[in-house]
JSON list of C-alpha atoms in Angstrom, two decimals:
[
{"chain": "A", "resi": 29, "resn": "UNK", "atom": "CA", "xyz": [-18.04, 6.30, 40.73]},
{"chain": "A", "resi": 30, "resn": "UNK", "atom": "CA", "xyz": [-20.88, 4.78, 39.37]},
{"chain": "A", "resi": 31, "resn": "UNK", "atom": "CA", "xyz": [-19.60, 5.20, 35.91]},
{"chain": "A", "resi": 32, "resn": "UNK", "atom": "CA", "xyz": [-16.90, 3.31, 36.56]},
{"chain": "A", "resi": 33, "resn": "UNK", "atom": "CA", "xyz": [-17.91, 0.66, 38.32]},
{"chain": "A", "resi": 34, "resn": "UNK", "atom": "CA", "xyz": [-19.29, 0.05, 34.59]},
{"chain": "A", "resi": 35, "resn": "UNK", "atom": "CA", "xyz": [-17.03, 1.08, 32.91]},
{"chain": "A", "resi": 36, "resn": "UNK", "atom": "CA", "xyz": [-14.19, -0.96, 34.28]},
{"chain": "A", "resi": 37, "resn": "UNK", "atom": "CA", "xyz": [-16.56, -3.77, 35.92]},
{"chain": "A", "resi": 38, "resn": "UNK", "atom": "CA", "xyz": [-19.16, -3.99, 34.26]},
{"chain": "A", "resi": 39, "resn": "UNK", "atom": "CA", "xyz": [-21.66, -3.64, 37.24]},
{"chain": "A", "resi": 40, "resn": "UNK", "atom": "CA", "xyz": [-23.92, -1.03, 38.47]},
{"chain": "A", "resi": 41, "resn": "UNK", "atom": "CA", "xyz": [-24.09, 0.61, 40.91]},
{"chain": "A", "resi": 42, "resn": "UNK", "atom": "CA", "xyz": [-27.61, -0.32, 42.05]},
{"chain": "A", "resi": 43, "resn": "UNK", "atom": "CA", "xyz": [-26.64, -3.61, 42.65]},
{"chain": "A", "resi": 44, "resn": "UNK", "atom": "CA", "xyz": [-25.55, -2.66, 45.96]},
{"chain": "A", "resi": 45, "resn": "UNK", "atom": "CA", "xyz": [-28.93, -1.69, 46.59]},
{"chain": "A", "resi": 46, "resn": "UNK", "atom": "CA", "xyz": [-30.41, -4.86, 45.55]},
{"chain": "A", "resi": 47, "resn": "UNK", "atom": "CA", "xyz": [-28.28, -6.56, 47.76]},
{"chain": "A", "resi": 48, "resn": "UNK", "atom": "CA", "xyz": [-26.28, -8.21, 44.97]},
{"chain": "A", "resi": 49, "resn": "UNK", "atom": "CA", "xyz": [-22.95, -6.86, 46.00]},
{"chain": "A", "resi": 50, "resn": "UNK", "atom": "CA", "xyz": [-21.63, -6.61, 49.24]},
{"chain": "A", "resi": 51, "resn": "UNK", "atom": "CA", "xyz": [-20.37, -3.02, 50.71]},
{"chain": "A", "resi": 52, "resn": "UNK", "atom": "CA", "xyz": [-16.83, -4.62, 51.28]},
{"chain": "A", "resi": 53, "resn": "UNK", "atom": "CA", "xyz": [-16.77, -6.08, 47.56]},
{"chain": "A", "resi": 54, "resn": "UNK", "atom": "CA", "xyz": [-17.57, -2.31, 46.47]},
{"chain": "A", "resi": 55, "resn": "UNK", "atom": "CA", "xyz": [-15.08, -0.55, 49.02]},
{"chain": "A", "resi": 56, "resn": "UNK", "atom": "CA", "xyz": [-12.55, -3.28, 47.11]},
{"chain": "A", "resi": 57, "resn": "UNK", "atom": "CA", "xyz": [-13.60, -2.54, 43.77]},
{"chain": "A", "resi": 58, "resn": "UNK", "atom": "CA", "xyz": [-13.72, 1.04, 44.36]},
{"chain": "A", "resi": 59, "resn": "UNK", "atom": "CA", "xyz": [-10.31, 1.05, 46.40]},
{"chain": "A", "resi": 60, "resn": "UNK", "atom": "CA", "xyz": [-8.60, -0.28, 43.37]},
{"chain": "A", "resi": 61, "resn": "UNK", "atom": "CA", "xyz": [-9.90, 1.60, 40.46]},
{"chain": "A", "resi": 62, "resn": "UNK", "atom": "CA", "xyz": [-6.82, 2.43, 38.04]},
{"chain": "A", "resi": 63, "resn": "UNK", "atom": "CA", "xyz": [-5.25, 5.91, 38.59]},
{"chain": "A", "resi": 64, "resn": "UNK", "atom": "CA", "xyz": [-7.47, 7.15, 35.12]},
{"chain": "A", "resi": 65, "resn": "UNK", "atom": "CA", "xyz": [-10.73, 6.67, 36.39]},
{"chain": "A", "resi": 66, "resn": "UNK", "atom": "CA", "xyz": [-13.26, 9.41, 36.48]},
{"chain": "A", "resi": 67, "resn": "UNK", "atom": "CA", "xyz": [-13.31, 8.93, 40.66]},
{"chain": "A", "resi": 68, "resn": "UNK", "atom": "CA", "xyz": [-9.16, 8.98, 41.00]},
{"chain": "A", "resi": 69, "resn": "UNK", "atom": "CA", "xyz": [-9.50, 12.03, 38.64]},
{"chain": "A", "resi": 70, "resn": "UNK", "atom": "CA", "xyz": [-12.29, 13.89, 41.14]},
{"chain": "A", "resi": 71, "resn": "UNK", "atom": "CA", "xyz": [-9.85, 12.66, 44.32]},
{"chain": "A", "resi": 72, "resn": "UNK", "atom": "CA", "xyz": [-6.92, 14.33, 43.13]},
{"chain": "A", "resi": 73, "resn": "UNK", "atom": "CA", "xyz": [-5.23, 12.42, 40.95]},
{"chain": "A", "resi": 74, "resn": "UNK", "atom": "CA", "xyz": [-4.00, 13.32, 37.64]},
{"chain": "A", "resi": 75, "resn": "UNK", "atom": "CA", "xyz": [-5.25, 10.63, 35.56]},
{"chain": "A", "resi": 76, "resn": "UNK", "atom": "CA", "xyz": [-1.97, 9.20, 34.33]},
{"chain": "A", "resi": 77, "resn": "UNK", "atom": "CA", "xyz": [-1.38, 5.66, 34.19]},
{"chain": "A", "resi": 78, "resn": "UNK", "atom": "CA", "xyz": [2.43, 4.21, 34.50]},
{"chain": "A", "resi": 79, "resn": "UNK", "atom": "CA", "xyz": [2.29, 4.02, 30.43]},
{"chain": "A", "resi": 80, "resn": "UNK", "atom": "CA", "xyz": [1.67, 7.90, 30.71]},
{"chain": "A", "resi": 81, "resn": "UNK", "atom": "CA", "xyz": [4.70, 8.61, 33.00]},
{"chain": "A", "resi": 82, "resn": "UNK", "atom": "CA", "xyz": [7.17, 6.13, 31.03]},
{"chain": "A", "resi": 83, "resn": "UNK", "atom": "CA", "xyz": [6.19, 7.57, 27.66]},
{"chain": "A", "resi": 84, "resn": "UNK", "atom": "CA", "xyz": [7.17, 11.47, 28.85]},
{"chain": "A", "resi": 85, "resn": "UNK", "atom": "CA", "xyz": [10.21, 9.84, 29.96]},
{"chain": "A", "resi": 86, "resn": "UNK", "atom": "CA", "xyz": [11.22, 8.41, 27.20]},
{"chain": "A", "resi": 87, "resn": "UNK", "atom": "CA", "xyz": [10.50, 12.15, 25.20]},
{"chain": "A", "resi": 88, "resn": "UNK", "atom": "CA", "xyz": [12.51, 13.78, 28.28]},
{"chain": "A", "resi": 89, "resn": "UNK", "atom": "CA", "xyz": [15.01, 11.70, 27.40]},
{"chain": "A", "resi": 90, "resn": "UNK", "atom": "CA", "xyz": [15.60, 11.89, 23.72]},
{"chain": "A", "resi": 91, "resn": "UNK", "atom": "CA", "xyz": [14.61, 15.65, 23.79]},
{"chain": "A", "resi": 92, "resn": "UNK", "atom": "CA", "xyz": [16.08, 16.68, 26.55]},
{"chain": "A", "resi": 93, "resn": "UNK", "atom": "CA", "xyz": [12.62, 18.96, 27.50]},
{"chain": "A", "resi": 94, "resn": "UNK", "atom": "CA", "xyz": [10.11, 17.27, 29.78]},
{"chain": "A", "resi": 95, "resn": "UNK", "atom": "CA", "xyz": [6.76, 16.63, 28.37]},
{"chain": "A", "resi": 96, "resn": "UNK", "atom": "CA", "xyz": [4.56, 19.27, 28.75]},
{"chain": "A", "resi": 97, "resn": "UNK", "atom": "CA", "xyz": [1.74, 17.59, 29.94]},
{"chain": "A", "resi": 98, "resn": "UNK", "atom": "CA", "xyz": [3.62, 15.45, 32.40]},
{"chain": "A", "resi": 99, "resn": "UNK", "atom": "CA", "xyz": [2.15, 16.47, 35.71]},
{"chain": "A", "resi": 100, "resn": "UNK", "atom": "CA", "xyz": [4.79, 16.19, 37.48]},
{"chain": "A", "resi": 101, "resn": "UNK", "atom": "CA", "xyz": [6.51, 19.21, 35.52]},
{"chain": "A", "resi": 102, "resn": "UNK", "atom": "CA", "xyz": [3.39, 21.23, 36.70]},
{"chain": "A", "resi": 103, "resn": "UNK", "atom": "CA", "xyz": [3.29, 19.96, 40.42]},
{"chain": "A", "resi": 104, "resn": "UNK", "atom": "CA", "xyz": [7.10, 21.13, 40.13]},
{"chain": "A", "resi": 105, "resn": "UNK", "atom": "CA", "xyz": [6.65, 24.36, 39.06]},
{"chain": "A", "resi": 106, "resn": "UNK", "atom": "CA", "xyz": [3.27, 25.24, 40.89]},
{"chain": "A", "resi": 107, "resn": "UNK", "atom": "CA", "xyz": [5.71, 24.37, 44.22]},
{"chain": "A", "resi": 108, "resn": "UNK", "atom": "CA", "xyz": [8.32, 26.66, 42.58]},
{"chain": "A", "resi": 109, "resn": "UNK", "atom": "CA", "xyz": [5.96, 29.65, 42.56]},
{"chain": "A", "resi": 110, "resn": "UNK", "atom": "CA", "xyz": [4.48, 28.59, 45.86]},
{"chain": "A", "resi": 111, "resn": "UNK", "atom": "CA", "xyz": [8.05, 28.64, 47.71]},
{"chain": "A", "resi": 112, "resn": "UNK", "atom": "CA", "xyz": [9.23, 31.92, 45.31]},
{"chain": "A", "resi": 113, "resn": "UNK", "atom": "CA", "xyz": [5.82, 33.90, 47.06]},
{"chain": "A", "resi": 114, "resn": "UNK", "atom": "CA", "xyz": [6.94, 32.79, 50.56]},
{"chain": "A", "resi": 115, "resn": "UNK", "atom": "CA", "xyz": [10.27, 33.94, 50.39]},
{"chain": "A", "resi": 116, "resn": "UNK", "atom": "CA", "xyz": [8.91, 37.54, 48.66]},
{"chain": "A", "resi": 117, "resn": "UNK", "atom": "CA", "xyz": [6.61, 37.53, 51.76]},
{"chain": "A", "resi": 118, "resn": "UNK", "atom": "CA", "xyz": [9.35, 36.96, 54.19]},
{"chain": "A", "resi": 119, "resn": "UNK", "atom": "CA", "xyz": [11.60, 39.57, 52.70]},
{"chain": "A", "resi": 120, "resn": "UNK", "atom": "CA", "xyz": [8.18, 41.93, 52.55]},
{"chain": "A", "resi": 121, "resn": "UNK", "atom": "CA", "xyz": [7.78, 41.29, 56.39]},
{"chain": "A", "resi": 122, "resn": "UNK", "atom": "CA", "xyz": [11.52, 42.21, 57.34]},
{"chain": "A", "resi": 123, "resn": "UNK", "atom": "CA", "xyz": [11.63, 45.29, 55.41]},
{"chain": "A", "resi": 124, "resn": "UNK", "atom": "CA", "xyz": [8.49, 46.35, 56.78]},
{"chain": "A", "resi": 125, "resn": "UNK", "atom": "CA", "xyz": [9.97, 45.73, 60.39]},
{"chain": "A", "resi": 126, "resn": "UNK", "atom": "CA", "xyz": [13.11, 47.50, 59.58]},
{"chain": "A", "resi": 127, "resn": "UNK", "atom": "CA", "xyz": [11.33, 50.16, 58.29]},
{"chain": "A", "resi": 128, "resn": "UNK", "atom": "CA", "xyz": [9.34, 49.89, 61.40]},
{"chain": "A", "resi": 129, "resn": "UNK", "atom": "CA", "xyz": [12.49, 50.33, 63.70]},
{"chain": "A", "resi": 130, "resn": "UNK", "atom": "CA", "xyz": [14.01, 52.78, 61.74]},
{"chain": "A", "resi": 131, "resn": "UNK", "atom": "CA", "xyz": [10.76, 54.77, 62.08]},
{"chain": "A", "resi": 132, "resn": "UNK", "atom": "CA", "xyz": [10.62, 53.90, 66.05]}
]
């Protein structure tokens, strides 16, 4: 946070400590801070800007392949796996109950 405040503001951080800039000013600043920043980054985000996401477009669509790096292949895929591991667990669960019956 405080590196950005300088980086993209040019202000420190201890100014709101000397009084020289207000907490709402600094929950403004801070609220706004582009999606690259170093404190977007930590909250989550993944850093792209809207120049990032319209340039992997434009490679998905002269190649035909989404950009590798374009998060929102990986988001995509990560929910993929996520949904592929529930359904193996559901299918582990009623075999194991059939098997349980069967047994019974």
């Amino acid at each position: 946070m405080e590196a950005d405040l300088a980086r993209y503001y040019r202000i420190e951080l201890a100014d709101f400590w000397r009084g020289r800039l207000s907490l709402r000013r600094l929950a403004v600043l801070l609220r706004y801070l582009p999606s690259e920043s170093a404190a977007a980054t930590a909250l989550g985000g993944d850093g792209w800007t809207l120049s990032h996401y319209l340039m992997a477009d434009m490679v998905h669509a002269t190649t035909g392949q989404p950009h590798p790096a374009d998060p929102r292949v990986r988001r995509a895929e990560e929910e993929k796996k996520a949904r592929l591991e529930q359904a193996r667990e559901r299918a582990e669960r009623r075999r194991s109950m059939l098997m349980d019956q069967d047994g019974s």
